[in-house]
XYZ file of C-alpha atoms in Angstrom:
496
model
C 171.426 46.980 98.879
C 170.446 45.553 102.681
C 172.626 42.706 103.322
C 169.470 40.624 104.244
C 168.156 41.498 100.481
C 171.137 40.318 98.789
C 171.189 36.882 101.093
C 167.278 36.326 100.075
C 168.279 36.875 96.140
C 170.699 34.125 96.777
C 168.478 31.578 97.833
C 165.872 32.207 95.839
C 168.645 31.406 92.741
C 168.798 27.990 94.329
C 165.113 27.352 95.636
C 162.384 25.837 93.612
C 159.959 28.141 91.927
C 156.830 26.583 94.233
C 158.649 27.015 97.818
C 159.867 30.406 96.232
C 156.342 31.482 95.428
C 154.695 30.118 98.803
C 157.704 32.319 100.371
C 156.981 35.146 98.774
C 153.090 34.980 99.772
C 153.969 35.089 103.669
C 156.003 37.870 103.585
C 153.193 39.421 101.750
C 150.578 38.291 104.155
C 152.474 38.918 107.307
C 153.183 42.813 105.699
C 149.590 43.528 105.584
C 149.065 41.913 108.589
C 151.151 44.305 110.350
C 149.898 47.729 108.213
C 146.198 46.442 109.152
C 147.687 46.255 112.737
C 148.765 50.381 112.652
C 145.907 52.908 113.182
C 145.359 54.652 109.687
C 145.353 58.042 111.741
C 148.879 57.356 112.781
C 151.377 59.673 111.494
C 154.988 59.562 111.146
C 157.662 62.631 111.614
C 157.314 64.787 108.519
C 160.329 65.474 106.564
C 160.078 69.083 106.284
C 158.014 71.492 108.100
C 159.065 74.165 104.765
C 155.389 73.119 103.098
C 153.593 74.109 105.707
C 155.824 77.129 106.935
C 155.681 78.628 103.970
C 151.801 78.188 104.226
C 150.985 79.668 107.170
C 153.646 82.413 107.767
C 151.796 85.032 105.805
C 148.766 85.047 108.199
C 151.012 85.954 111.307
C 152.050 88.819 112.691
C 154.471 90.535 115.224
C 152.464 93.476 117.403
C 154.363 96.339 118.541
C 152.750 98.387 121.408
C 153.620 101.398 122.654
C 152.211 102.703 126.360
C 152.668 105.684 128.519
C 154.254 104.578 132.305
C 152.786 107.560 134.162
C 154.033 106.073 137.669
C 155.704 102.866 139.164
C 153.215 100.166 139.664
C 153.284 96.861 140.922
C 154.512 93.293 139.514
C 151.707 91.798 138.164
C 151.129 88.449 140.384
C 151.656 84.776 138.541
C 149.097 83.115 136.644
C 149.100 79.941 139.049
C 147.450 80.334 142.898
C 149.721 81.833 145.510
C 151.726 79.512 147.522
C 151.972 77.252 144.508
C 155.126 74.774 144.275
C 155.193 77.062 140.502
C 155.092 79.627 141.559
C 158.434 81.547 141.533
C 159.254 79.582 138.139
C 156.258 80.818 136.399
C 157.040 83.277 133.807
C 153.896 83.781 131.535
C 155.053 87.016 129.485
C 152.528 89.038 131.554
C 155.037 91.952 132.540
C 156.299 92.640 128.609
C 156.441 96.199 129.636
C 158.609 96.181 132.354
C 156.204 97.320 134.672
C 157.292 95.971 137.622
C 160.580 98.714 137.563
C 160.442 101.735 138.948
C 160.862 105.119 137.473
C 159.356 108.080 136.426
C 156.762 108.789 133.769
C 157.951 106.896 130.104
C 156.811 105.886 126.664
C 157.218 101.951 126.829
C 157.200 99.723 123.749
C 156.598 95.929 123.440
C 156.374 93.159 121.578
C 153.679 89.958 121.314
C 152.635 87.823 118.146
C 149.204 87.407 116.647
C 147.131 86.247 113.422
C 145.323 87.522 110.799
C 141.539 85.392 111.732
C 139.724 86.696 108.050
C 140.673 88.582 105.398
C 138.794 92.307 106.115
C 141.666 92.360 108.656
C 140.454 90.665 112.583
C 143.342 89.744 114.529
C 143.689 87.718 117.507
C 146.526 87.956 119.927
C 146.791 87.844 124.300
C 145.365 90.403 125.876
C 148.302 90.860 127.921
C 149.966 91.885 125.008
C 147.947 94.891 124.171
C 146.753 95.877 127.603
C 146.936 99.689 128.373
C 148.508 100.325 125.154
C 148.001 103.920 123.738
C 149.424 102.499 120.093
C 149.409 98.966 118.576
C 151.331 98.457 115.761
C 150.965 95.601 113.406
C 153.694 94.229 111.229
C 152.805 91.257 108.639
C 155.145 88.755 107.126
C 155.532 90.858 104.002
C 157.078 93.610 105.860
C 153.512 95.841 105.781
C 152.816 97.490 108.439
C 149.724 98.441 109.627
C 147.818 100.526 112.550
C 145.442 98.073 114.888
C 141.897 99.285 116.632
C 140.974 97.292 120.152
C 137.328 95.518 119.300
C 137.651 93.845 122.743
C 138.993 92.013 125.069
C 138.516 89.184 127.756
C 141.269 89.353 130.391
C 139.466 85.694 131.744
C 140.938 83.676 128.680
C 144.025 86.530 128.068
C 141.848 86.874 124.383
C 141.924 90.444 122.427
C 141.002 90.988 119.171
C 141.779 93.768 117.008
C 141.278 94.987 114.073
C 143.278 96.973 110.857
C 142.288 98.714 107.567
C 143.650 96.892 104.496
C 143.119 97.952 101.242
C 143.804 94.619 99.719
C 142.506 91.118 101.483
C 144.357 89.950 103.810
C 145.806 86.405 104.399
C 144.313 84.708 107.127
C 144.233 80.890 108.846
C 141.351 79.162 109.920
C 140.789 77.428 113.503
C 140.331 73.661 113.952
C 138.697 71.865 116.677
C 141.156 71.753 119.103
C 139.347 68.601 120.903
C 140.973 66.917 117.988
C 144.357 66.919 119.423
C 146.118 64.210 120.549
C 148.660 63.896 122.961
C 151.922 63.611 121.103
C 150.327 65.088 117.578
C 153.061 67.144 116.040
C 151.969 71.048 116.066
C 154.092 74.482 114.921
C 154.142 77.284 116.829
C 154.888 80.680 115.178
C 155.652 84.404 115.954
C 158.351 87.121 117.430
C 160.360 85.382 120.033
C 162.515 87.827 122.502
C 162.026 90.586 119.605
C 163.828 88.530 116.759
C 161.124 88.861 114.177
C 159.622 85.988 112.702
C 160.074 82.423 113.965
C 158.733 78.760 113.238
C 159.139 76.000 116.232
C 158.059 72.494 116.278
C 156.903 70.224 118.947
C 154.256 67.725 119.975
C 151.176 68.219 122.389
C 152.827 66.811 125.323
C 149.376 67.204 127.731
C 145.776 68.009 126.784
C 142.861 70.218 129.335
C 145.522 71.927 131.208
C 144.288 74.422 134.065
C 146.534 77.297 135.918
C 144.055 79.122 137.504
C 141.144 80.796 135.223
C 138.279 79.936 135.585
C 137.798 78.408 131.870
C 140.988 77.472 131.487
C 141.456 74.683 128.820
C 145.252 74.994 127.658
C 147.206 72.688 125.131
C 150.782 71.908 126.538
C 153.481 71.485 124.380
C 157.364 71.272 124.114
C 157.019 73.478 121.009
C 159.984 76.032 121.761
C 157.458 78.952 123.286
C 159.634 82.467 124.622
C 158.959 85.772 125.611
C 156.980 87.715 122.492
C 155.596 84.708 120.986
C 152.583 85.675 123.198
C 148.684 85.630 121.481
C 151.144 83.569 118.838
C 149.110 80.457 116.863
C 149.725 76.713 118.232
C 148.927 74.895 114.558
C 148.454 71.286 113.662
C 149.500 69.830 110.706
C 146.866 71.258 108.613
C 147.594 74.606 109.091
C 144.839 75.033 111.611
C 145.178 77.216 114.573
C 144.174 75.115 117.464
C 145.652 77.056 120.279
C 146.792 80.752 121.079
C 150.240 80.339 122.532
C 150.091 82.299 126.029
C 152.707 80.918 128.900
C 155.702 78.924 129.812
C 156.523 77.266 132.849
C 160.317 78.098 133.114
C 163.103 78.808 135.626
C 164.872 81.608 133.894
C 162.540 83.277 131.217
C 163.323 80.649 128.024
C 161.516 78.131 126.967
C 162.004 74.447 128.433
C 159.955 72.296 126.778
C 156.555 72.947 128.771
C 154.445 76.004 127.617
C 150.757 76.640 127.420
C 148.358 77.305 124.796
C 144.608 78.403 125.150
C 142.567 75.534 122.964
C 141.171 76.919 119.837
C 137.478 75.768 121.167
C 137.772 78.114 123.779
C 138.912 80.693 121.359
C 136.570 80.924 118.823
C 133.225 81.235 120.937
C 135.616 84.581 122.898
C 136.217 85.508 119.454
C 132.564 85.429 118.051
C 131.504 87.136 120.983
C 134.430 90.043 121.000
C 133.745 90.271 117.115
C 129.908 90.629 117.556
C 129.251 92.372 120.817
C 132.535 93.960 122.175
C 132.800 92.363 124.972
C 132.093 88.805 126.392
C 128.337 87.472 127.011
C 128.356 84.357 129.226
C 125.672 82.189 130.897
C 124.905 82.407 134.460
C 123.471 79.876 136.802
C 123.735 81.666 140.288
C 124.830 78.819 142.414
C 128.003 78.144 144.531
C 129.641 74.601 143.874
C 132.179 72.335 144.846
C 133.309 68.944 143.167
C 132.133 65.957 144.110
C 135.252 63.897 146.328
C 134.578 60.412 147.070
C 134.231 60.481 150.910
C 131.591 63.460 150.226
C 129.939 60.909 147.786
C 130.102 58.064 150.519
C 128.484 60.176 152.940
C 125.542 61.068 150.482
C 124.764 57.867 149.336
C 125.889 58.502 145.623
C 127.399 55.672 143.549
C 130.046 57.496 142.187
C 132.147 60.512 142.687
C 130.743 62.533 139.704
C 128.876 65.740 139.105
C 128.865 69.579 141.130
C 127.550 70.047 143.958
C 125.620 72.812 145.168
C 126.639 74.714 148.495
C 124.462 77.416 148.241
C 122.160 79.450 146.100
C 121.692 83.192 146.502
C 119.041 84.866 144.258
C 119.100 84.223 141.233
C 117.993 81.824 137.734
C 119.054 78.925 139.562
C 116.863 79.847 143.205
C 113.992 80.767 140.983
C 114.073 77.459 139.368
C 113.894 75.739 142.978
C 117.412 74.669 143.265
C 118.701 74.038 146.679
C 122.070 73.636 148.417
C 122.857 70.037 148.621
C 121.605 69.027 145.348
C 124.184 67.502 142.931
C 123.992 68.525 139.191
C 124.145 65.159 137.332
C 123.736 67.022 133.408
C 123.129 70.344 131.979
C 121.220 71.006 129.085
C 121.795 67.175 128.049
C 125.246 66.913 128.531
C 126.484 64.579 131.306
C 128.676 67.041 134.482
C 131.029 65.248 135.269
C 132.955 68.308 137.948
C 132.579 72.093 138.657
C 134.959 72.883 136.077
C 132.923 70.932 132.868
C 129.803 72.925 134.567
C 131.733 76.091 134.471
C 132.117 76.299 131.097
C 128.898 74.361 130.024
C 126.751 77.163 131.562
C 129.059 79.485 130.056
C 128.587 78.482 126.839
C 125.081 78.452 127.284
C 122.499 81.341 125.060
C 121.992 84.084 128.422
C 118.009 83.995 128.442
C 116.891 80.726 126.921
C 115.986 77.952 129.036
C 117.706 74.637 129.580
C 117.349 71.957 131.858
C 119.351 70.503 134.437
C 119.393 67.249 135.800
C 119.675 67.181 139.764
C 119.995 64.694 142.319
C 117.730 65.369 145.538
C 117.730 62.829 148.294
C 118.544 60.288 146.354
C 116.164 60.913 143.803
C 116.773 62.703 140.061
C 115.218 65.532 139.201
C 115.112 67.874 136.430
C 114.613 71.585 136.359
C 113.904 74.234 133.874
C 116.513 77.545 134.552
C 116.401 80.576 132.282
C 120.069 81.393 132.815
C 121.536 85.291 133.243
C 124.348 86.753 132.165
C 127.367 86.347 134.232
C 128.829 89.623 133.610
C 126.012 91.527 134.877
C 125.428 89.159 138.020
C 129.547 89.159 139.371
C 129.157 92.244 140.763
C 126.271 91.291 143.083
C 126.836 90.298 146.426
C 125.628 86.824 147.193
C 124.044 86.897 150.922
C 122.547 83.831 152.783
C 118.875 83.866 153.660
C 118.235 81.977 157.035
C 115.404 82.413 159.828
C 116.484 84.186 163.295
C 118.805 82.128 165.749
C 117.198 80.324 168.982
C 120.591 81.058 171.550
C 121.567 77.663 172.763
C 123.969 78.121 175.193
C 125.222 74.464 175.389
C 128.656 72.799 174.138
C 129.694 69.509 173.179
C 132.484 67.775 171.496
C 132.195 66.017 168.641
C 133.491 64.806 165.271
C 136.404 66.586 166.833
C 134.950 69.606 167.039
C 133.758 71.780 169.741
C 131.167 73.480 169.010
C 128.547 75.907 170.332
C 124.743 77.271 169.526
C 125.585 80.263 167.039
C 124.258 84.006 168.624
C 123.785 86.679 166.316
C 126.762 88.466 168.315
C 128.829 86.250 167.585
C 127.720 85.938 163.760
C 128.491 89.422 163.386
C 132.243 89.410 164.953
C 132.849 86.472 162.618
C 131.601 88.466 159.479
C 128.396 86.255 158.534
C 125.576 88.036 157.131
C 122.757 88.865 159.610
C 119.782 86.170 160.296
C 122.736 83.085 159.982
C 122.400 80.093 161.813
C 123.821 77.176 163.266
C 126.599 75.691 165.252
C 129.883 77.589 165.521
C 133.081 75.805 165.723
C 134.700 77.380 169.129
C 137.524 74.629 168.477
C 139.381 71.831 166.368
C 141.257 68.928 167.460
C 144.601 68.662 165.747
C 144.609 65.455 165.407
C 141.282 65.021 164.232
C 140.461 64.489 160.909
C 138.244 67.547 160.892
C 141.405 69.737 161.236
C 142.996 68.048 158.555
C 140.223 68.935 156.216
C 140.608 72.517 157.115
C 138.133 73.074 159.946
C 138.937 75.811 162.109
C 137.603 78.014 164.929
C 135.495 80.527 163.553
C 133.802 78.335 160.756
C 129.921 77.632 161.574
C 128.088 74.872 160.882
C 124.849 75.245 158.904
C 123.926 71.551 158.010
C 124.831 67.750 158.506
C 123.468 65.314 156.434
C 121.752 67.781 154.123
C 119.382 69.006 157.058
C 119.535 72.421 158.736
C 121.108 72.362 161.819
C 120.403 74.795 164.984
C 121.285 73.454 168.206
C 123.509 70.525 169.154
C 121.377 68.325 169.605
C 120.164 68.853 165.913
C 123.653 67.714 165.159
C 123.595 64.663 167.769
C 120.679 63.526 165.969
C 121.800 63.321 162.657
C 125.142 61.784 163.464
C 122.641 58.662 165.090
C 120.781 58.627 161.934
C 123.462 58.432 159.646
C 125.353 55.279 161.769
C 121.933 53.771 161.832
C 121.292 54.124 157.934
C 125.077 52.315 157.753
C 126.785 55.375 156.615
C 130.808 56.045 157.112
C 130.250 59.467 156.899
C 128.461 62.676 157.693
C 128.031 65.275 155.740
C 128.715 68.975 157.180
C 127.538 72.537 155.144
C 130.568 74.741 156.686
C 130.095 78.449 156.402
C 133.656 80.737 156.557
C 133.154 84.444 156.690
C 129.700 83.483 154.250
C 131.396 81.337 152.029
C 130.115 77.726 152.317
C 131.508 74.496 151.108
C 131.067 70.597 152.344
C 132.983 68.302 153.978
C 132.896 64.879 154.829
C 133.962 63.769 158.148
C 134.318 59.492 159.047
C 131.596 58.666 161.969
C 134.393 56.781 163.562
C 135.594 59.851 165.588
């Protein structure tokens, strides 16, 4: 018995029955008190993750791949940007084939982890894992082994799905909603770490909407112990729902140290659907170039809050037929609220390819909404998104300002500097280095093509709306920079 227990028996044996009583009623009071005081959602460690091993285990399975190496190839490069602080320590099981060495012509196995998505025998795994693989072998729990088809595959979320012939049902898992998650929710991870078969970790989420560098990245992070061949593995809560596919690690030396990365289930299942039903990936397209929102580029446009994408440009496309322009901000799309590129990204990608939705836009400081029949990104990535601008009047003047030289664009000069024929505006012929135009990434060579939303063609075009922004009370102007045909904005102070 807890000393404190045997102390209270005590003086209850000498306390009258009324103070006893009254006692006893705020202890109960101040217990529920403090249970009302806990959020019913909270959960505490389980005991034993056994239950819900024992579960799940039958629905995943180790993959086994076997490839032909006709020649030496390449390392494929890290999942994270080049020239990121990650970079060297990134290991995100993307080379299971050793196909960085060199060598001859070879028969190369590997191994990954996957799960068994419905019971005629779909099965979801990375497709880094099955990538050029002339075999895929499937092994289940039970020690069954069976021979996997390729359905399809979508190397932009590392998603595959296969399929094998069963004669009997198979066990399969369900996915949750992985929006569901909380950071520090316990989660299992499962599959064939560093080839030793079957394995069962445990962790929490540690961070939620994680992005390395795909374009609809939305990975779970967790200290769930995540190796080598526990790739295209399940990440499952504690219902023995699969809310992530388990895919990298951020690690110095190959092993797991507490961070690895998980694609979210929501992300999952529409790949899934799509692989399952089509083959292949069918994603909306807008057609417009974007950039977030910062708050000196809000300042400088007048906006309230640094929220929304904007547009730089817009080639052909749904988005130029529905009379979007560069320089409008997307507020919403299709009734959701945009709150950066990246929510747009996937919005519009998510979005049926041919129906139409609107889109809320902000237009000189006005809201607007548009209808857009949207395209399908797949077909559209291969076009090649040109400019369309009037023929340059040569202005052979200079000036210096904003700290930035800069010069009446010819079309000689447009062509040396790779812009597509007919562009216009100011080229950059220098940068201060201490200006704050070089520390935004201004350089010689980039061209001017608007400030303050408003074409600009000679200097003086420029002049002018630096005067009208510091007479409308404005910090800021804002300046459409072309590189090479690529064009993004930036915000420089009016106090240079």
């Amino acid at each position: 018995m807890h000393p404190h227990a045997i102390s209270l028996s005590r003086r209850a044996d000498a306390a009258p029955e009324p103070v006893l009583r009254l006692f006893l009623a705020l202890m109960l009071g101040l217990t529920l008190a403090l249970s009302q005081a806990i959020p019913s959602h909270a959960q505490g460690a389980p005991e034993s993750f056994a239950d819900l091993a024992d579960k799940i285990s039958p629905s995943v399975v180790n993959i086994t791949t076997s490839t032909t190496i006709a020649a030496p190839t390449q390392e494929r490069p890290p999942m994270v940007p080049e020239g990121s602080p990650f970079e060297e320590f990134f290991r995100d099981f993307m080379d299971p084939q050793g196909r960085g060495e060199q060598g001859g012509p070879r028969r190369s196995e590997a191994l990954g982890s996957g799960f068994v998505v419905s019971a005629d025998g779909y099965i979801v795994t990375n497709n880094h894992v099955i990538e050029g693989a002339d075999d895929i072998q499937i092994e289940f729990f039970s020690g069954n082994k069976l021979e996997a088809t390729l359905v399809g595959t979508d190397p932009k979320t590392d998603i595959a799905l296969l399929k094998v012939e069963s004669p009997t049902p198979l066990p399969f898992v369900s996915f949750g909603n992985s929006d569901e998650a909380r950071v520090g929710d316990w989660v299992v991870a499962m599959g064939n770490p560093l080839g030793q078969g079957f394995s069962v970790s445990a962790g929490i989420v540690s961070a939620r909407n994680r992005a390395l560098s795909g374009t609809y990245d939305d990975y779970i992070q967790t200290d769930a112990a995540i190796n080598r061949g526990n790739s295209g593995g399940p990440l499952f809560n504690m219902e023995g729902e699969v809310i992530g596919v388990n895919t990298a690690i951020l690690s110095p030396n190959g092993g797991s140290i507490g961070i690895g990365f998980s694609m979210a289930s929501n992300v999952v299942t529409k790949v899934v659907g799509q692989l399952r039903e089509f083959g292949e990936t069918r994603r909306g397209w807008l057609g417009v170039r974007i950039q977030d929102v910062t708050p000196d580029v809000a300042e400088a446009m007048g906006l309230g809050e640094a929220k929304g994408a904007l547009i730089t440009d817009v080639p052909e496309g749904p988005a130029k037929e529905a009379g979007m322009m560069a320089g409008d901000v997307i507020l919403s799309f299709d009734g959701a609220e945009v709150s950066d590129t990246r929510e747009l990204v996937r919005r519009v990608a998510d979005a049926p390819i041919g129906e139409a939705v609107d889109v809320l836009v902000m237009r000189d400081g006005k809201n607007e909404t548009l209808l857009v029949t949207l395209g399908r990104r797949e077909e559209a990535e291969g076009d090649e998104i040109l400019p369309t601008a009037a023929a340059p009047e040569t202005d052979p003047a200079t000036a210096e300002v904003l700290g930035l030289t800069v010069a009446p664009l010819s079309s000689e000069e447009a062509a040396e500097l790779g812009l597509p024929g007919g562009t216009e505006g100011l080229a950059v012929t220098s940068v201060d280095e201490l200006s704050e135009a070089y520390t935004k990434g201004l350089r010689e060579g980039d061209v001017i093509t608007e400030a303050g939303q408003q074409k600009v063609v000679t200097i003086k075009d420029l002049q002018d709306r630096i005067a009208e922004a510091k007479d409308a009370g404005r910090k800021s102007l804002l300046l459409l920079v072309r590189r090479g045909g690529d064009p993004r904005f930036v915000a420089l102070s009016l106090d240079e």
